PDB file of C-alpha atoms in Angstrom:
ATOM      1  CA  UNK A  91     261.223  92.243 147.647  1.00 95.00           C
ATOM      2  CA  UNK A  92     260.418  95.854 148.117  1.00 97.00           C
ATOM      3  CA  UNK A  93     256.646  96.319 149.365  1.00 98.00           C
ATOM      4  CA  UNK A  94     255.055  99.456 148.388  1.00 98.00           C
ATOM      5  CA  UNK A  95     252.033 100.158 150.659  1.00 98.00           C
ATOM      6  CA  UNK A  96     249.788 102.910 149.317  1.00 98.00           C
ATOM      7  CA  UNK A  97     247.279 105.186 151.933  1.00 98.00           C
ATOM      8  CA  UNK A  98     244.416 105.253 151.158  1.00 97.00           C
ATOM      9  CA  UNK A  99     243.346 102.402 149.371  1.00 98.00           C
ATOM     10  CA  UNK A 100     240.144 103.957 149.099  1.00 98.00           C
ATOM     11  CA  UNK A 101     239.019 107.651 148.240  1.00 96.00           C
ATOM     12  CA  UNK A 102     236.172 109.687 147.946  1.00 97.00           C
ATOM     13  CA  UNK A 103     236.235 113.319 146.284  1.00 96.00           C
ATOM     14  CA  UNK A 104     234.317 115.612 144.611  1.00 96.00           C
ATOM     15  CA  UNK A 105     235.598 117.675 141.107  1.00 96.00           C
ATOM     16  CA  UNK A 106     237.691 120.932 142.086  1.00 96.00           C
ATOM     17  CA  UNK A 107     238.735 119.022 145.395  1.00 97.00           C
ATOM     18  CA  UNK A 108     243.230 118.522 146.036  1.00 97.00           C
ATOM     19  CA  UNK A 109     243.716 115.154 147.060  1.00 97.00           C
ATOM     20  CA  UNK A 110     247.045 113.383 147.786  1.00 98.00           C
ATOM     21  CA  UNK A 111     247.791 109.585 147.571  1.00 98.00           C
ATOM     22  CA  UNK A 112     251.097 108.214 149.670  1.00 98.00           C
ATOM     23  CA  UNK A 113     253.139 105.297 148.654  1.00 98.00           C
ATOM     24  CA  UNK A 114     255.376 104.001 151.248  1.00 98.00           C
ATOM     25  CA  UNK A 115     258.807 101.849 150.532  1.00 98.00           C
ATOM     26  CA  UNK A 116     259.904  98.988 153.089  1.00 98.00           C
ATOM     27  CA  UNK A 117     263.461 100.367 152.625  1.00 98.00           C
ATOM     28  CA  UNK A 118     264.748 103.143 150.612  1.00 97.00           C
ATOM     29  CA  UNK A 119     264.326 103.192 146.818  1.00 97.00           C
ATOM     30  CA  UNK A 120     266.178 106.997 145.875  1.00 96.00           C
ATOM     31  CA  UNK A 121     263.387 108.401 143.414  1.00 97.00           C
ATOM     32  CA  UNK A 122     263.034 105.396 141.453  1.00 97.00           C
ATOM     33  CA  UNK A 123     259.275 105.707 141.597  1.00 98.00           C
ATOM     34  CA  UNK A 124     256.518 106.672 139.346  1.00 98.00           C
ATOM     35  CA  UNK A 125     252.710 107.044 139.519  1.00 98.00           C
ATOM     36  CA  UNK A 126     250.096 105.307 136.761  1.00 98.00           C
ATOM     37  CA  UNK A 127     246.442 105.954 136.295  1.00 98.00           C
ATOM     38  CA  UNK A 128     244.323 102.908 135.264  1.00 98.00           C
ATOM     39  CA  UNK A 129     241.046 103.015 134.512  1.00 98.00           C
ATOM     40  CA  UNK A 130     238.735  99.976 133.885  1.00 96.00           C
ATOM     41  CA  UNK A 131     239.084  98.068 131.062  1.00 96.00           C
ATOM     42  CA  UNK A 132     242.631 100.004 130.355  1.00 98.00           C
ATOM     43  CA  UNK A 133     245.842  99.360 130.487  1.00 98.00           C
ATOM     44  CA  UNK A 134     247.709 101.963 133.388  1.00 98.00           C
ATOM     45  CA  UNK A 135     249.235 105.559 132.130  1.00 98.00           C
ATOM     46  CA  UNK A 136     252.374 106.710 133.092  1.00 98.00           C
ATOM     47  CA  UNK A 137     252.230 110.088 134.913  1.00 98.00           C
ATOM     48  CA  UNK A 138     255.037 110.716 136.833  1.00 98.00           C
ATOM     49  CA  UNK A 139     258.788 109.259 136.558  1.00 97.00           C
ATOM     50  CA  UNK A 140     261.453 109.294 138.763  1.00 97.00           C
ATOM     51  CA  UNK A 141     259.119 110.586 142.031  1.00 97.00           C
ATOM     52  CA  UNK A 142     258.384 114.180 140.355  1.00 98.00           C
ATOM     53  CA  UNK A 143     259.021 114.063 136.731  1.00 97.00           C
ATOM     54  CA  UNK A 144     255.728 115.103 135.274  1.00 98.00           C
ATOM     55  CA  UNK A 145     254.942 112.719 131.869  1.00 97.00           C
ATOM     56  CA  UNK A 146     254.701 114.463 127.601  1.00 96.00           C
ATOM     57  CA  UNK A 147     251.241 115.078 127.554  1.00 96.00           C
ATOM     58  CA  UNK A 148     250.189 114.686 131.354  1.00 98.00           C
ATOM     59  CA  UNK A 149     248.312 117.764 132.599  1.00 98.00           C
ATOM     60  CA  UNK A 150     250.013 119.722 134.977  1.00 98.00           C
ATOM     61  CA  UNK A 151     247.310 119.104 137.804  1.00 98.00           C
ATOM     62  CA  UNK A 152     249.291 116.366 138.316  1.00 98.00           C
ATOM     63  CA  UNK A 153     252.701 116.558 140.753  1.00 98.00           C
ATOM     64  CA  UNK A 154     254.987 113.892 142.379  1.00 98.00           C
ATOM     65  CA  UNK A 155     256.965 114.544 145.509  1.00 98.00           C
ATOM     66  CA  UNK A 156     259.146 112.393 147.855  1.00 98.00           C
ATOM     67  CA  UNK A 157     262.172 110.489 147.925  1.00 98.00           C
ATOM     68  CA  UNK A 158     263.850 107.428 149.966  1.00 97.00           C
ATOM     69  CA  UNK A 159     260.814 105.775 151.503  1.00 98.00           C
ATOM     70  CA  UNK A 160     258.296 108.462 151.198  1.00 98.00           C
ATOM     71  CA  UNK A 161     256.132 109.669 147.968  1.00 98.00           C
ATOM     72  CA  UNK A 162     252.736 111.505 147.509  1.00 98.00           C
ATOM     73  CA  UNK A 163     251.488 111.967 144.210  1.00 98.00           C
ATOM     74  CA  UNK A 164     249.272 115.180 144.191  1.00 98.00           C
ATOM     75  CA  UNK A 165     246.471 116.284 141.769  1.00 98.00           C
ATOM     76  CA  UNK A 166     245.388 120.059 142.103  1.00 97.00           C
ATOM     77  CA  UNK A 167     242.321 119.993 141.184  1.00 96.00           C
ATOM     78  CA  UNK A 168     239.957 116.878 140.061  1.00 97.00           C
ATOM     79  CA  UNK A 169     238.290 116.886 136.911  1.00 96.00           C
ATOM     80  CA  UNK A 170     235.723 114.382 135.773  1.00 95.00           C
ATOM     81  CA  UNK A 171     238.369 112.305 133.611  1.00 96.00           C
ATOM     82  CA  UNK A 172     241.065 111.727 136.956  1.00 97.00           C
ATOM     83  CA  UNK A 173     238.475 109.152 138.470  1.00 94.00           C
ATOM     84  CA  UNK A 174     240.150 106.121 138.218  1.00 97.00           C
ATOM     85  CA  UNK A 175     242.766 103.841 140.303  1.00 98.00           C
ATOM     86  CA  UNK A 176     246.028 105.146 141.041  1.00 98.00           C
ATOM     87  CA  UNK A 177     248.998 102.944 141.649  1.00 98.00           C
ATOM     88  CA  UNK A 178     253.261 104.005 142.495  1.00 98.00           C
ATOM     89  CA  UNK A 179     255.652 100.997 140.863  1.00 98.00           C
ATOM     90  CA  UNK A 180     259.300 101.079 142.257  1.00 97.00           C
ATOM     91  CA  UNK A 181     262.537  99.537 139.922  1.00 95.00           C
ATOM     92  CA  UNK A 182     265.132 100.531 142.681  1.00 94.00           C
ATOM     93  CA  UNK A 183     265.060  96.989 143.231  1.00 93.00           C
ATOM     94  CA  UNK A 184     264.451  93.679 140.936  1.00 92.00           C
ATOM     95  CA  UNK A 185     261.776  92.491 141.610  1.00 95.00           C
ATOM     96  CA  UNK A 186     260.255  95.616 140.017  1.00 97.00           C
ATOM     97  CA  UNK A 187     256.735  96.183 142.297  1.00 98.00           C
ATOM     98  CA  UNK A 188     253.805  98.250 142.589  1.00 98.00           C
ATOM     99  CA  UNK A 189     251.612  99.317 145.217  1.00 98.00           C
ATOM    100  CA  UNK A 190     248.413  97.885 145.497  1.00 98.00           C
ATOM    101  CA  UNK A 191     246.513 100.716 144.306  1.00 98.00           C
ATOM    102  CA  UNK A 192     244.372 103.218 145.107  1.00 98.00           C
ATOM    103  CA  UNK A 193     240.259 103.846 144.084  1.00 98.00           C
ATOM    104  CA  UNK A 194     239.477 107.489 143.350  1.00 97.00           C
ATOM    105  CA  UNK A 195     235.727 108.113 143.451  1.00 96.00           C
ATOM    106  CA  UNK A 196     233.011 110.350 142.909  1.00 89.00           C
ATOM    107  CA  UNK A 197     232.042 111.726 146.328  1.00 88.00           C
TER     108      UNK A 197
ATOM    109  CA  UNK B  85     253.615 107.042 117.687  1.00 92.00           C
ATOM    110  CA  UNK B  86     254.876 103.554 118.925  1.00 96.00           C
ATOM    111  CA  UNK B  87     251.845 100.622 119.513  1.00 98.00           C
ATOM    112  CA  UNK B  88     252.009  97.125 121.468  1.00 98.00           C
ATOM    113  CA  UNK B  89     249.810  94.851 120.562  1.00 98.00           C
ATOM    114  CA  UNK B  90     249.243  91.089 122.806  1.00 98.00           C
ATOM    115  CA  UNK B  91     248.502  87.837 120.642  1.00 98.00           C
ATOM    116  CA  UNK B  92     248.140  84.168 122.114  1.00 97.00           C
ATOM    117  CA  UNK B  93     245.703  81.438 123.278  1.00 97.00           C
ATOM    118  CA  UNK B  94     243.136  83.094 125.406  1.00 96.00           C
ATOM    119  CA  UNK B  95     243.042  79.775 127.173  1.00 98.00           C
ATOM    120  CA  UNK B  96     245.056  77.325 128.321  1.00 98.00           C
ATOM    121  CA  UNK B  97     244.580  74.130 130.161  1.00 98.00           C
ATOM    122  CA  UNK B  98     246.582  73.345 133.831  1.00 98.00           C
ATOM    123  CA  UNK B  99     250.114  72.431 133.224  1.00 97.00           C
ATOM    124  CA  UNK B 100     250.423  73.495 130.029  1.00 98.00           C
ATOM    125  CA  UNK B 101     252.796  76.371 128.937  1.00 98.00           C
ATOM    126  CA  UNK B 102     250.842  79.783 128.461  1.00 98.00           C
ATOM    127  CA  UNK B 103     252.616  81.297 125.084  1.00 98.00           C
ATOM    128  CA  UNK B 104     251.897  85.330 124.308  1.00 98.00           C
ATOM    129  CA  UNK B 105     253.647  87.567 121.790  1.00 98.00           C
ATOM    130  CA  UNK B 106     253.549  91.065 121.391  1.00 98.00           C
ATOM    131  CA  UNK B 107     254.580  92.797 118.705  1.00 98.00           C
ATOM    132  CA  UNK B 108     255.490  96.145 118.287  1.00 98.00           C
ATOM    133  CA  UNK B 109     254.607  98.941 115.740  1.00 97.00           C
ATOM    134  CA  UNK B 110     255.879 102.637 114.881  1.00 95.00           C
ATOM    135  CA  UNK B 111     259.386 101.888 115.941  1.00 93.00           C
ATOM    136  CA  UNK B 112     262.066  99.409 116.094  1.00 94.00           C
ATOM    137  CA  UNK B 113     262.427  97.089 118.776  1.00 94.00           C
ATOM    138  CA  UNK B 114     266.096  97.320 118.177  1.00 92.00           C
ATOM    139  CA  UNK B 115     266.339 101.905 118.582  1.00 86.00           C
ATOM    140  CA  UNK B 116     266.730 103.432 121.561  1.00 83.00           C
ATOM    141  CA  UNK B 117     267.643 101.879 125.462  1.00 89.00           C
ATOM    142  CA  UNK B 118     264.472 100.278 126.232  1.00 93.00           C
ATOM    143  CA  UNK B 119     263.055  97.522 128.248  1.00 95.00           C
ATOM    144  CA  UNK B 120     260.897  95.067 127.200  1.00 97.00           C
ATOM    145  CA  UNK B 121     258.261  93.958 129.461  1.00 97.00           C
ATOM    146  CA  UNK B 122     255.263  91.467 130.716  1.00 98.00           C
ATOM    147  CA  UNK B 123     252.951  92.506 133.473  1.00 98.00           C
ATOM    148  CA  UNK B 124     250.018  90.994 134.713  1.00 98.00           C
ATOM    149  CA  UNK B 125     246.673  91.834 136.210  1.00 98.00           C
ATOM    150  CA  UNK B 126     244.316  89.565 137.929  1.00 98.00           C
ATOM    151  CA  UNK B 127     240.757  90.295 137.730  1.00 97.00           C
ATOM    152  CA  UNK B 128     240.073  93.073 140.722  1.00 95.00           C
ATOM    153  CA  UNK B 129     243.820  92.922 141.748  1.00 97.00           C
ATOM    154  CA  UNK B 130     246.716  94.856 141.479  1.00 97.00           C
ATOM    155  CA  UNK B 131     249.771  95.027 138.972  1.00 98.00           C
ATOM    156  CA  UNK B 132     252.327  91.938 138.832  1.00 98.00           C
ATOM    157  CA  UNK B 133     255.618  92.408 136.913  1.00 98.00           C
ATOM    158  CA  UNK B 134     256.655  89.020 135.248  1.00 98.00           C
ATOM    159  CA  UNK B 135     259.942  90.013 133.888  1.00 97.00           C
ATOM    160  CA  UNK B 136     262.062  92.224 130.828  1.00 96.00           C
ATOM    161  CA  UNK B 137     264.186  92.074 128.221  1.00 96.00           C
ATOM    162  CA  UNK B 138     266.816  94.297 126.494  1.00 94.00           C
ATOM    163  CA  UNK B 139     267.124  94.864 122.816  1.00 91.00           C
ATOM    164  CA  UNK B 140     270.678  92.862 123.362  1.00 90.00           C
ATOM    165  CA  UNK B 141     268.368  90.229 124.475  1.00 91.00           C
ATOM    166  CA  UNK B 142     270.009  90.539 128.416  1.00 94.00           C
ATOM    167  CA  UNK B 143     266.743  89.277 131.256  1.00 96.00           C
ATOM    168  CA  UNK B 144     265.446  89.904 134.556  1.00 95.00           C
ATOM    169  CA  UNK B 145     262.554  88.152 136.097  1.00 97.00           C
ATOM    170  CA  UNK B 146     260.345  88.196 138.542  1.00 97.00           C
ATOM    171  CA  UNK B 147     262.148  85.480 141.224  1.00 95.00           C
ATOM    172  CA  UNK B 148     258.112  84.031 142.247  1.00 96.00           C
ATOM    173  CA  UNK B 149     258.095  83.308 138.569  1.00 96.00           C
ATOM    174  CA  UNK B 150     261.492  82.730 137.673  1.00 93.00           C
ATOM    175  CA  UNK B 151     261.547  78.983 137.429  1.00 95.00           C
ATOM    176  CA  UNK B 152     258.451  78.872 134.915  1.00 98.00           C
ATOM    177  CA  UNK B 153     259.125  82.066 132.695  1.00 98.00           C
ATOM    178  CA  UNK B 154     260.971  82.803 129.706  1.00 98.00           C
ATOM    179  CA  UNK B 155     261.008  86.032 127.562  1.00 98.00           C
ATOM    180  CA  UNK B 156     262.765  86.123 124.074  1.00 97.00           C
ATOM    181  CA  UNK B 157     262.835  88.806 121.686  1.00 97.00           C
ATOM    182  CA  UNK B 158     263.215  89.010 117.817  1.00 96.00           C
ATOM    183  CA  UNK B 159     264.279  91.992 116.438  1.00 94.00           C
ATOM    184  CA  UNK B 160     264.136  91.170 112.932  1.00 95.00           C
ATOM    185  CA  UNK B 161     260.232  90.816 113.375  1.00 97.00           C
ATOM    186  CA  UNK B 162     259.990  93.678 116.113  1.00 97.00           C
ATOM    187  CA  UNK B 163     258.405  91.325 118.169  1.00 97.00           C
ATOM    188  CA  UNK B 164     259.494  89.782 121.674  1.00 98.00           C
ATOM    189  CA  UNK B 165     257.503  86.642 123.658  1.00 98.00           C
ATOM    190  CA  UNK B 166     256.499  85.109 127.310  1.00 98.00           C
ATOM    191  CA  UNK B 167     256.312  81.898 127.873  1.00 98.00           C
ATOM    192  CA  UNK B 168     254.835  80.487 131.409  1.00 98.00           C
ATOM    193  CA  UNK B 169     255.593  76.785 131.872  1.00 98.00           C
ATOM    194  CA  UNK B 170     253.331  74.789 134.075  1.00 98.00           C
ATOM    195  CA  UNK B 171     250.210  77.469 134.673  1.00 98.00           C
ATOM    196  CA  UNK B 172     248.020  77.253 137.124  1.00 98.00           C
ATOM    197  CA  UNK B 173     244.325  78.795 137.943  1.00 98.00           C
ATOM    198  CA  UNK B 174     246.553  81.120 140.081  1.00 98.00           C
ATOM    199  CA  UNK B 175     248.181  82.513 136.694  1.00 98.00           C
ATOM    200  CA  UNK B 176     244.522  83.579 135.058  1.00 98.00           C
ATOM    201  CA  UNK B 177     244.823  86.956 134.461  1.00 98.00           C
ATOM    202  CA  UNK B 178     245.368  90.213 131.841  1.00 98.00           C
ATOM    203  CA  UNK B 179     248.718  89.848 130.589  1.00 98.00           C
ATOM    204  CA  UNK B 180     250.582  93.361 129.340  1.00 98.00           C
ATOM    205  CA  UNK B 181     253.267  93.824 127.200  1.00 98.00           C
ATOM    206  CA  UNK B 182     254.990  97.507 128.156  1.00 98.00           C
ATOM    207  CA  UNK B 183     258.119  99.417 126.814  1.00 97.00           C
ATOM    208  CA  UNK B 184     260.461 100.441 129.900  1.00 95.00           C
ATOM    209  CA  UNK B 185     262.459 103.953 129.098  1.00 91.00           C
ATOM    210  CA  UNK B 186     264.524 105.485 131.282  1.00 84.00           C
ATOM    211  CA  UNK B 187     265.214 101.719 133.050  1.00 80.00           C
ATOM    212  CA  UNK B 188     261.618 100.606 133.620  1.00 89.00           C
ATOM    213  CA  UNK B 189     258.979 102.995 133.203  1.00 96.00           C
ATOM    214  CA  UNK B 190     256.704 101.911 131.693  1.00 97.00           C
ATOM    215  CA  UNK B 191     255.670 104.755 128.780  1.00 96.00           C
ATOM    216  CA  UNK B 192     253.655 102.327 126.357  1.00 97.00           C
ATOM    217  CA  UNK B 193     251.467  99.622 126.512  1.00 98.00           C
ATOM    218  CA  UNK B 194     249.640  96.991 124.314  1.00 98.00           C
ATOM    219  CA  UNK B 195     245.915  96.619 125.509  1.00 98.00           C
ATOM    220  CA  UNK B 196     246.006  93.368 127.743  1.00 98.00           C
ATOM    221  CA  UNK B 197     244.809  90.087 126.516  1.00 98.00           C
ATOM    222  CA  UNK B 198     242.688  88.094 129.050  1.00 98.00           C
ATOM    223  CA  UNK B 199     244.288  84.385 129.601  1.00 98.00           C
ATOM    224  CA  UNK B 200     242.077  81.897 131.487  1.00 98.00           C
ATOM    225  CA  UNK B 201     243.658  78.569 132.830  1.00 98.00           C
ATOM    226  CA  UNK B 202     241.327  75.902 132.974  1.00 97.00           C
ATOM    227  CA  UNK B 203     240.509  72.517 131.575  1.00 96.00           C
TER     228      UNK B 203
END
């Protein structure tokens, strides 16, 4: 199976702040990646597809970069609403996986 | 706009077969090259895909889960099923139901239903 690891698992950041979240593959997955948002009590959002696509509807704070093993999904600029966990899903490779998240908080 | 929606026992005893449906709204199961999905969340964990299935009714499963899970669909009631043979505690979690586009990303969801294994 491919692991994803995600760095960090846990963040910290005030609103206005850039932050970046990486998800590293075991082996190389080509862009098959995305990024979801999840917030408690929720199921996850889609955000990004195929390592940069950007979702209908997902504000453009948001960006994707990355390919083979490598990804960091990007947000600009935090508002209030982008606290929540973060986590990258692969489907290079059956099983499809996802990382094991990542906790965005309110510094 | 297109809507999942979970249904099924919210608990089920040890050994016994854990049975969800979800059906889907504001589309047809049968349009369009999508996926259909089961993911799971344990309480404070992280995201566990069970398996999908094609509108031609073609599967791929998780291989931890393989021997215990089977997902069916039926088109003609826009609705497609999990079943989980032999659950343990270890299988106690929010259960999704998720439309794959492009391949497997996952663009919709149903809420998650909450299934407890105990006696």
């Amino acid at each position: 199976d491919i692991q994803l690891t995600q760095s960090p698992s846990f963040l910290s950041a005030s609103v206005g702040d850039r932050v970046t979240i990486t998800c590293r593959a075991s082996q190389g997955i080509s862009s098959y990646l995305a990024w979801y948002q999840q917030k408690p009590g929720k199921a996850p959002k889609l955000l990004i597809y195929a390592a940069s696509t950007l979702q209908n509807g997902v504000p453009s704070r948001f960006s994707g970069s990355g390919s083979g093993t490598e990804f960091i999904l990007t947000i600009s600029s935090l508002q209030p609403e982008d606290f929540a966990t973060y986590y990258c899903q692969q489907l290079n490779n059956y099983p499809i996986t996802f990382g094991q998240g990542t906790r965005l908080e309110i510094k | 706009q297109v809507q999942l929606q979970e249904s099924g026992p919210g608990l089920v005893k040890p050994s016994q077969t854990l049975s969800l449906t979800c059906t889907v709204s504001g589309g047809s199961i049968s349009s369009g090259t999508y996926y259909w999905s089961w993911i799971r969340q344990p309480a404070g964990e992280g995201l566990e895909w069970i398996g999908r299935i094609s509108t031609s009714g073609g599967t791929n499963y998780n291989s931890s889960l393989q021997s215990r899970v089977t997902i069916s669909i039926d088109t003609s009631k826009n609705l497609f099923s999990l079943k989980l043979s032999s659950v343990t505690a270890a299988d106690t979690a929010v259960y999704y139901c998720a439309r794959g586009s492009r391949g497997s990303y996952y663009d919709y969801w149903g809420q998650g239903t909450l299934v407890t294994v105990s006696s």
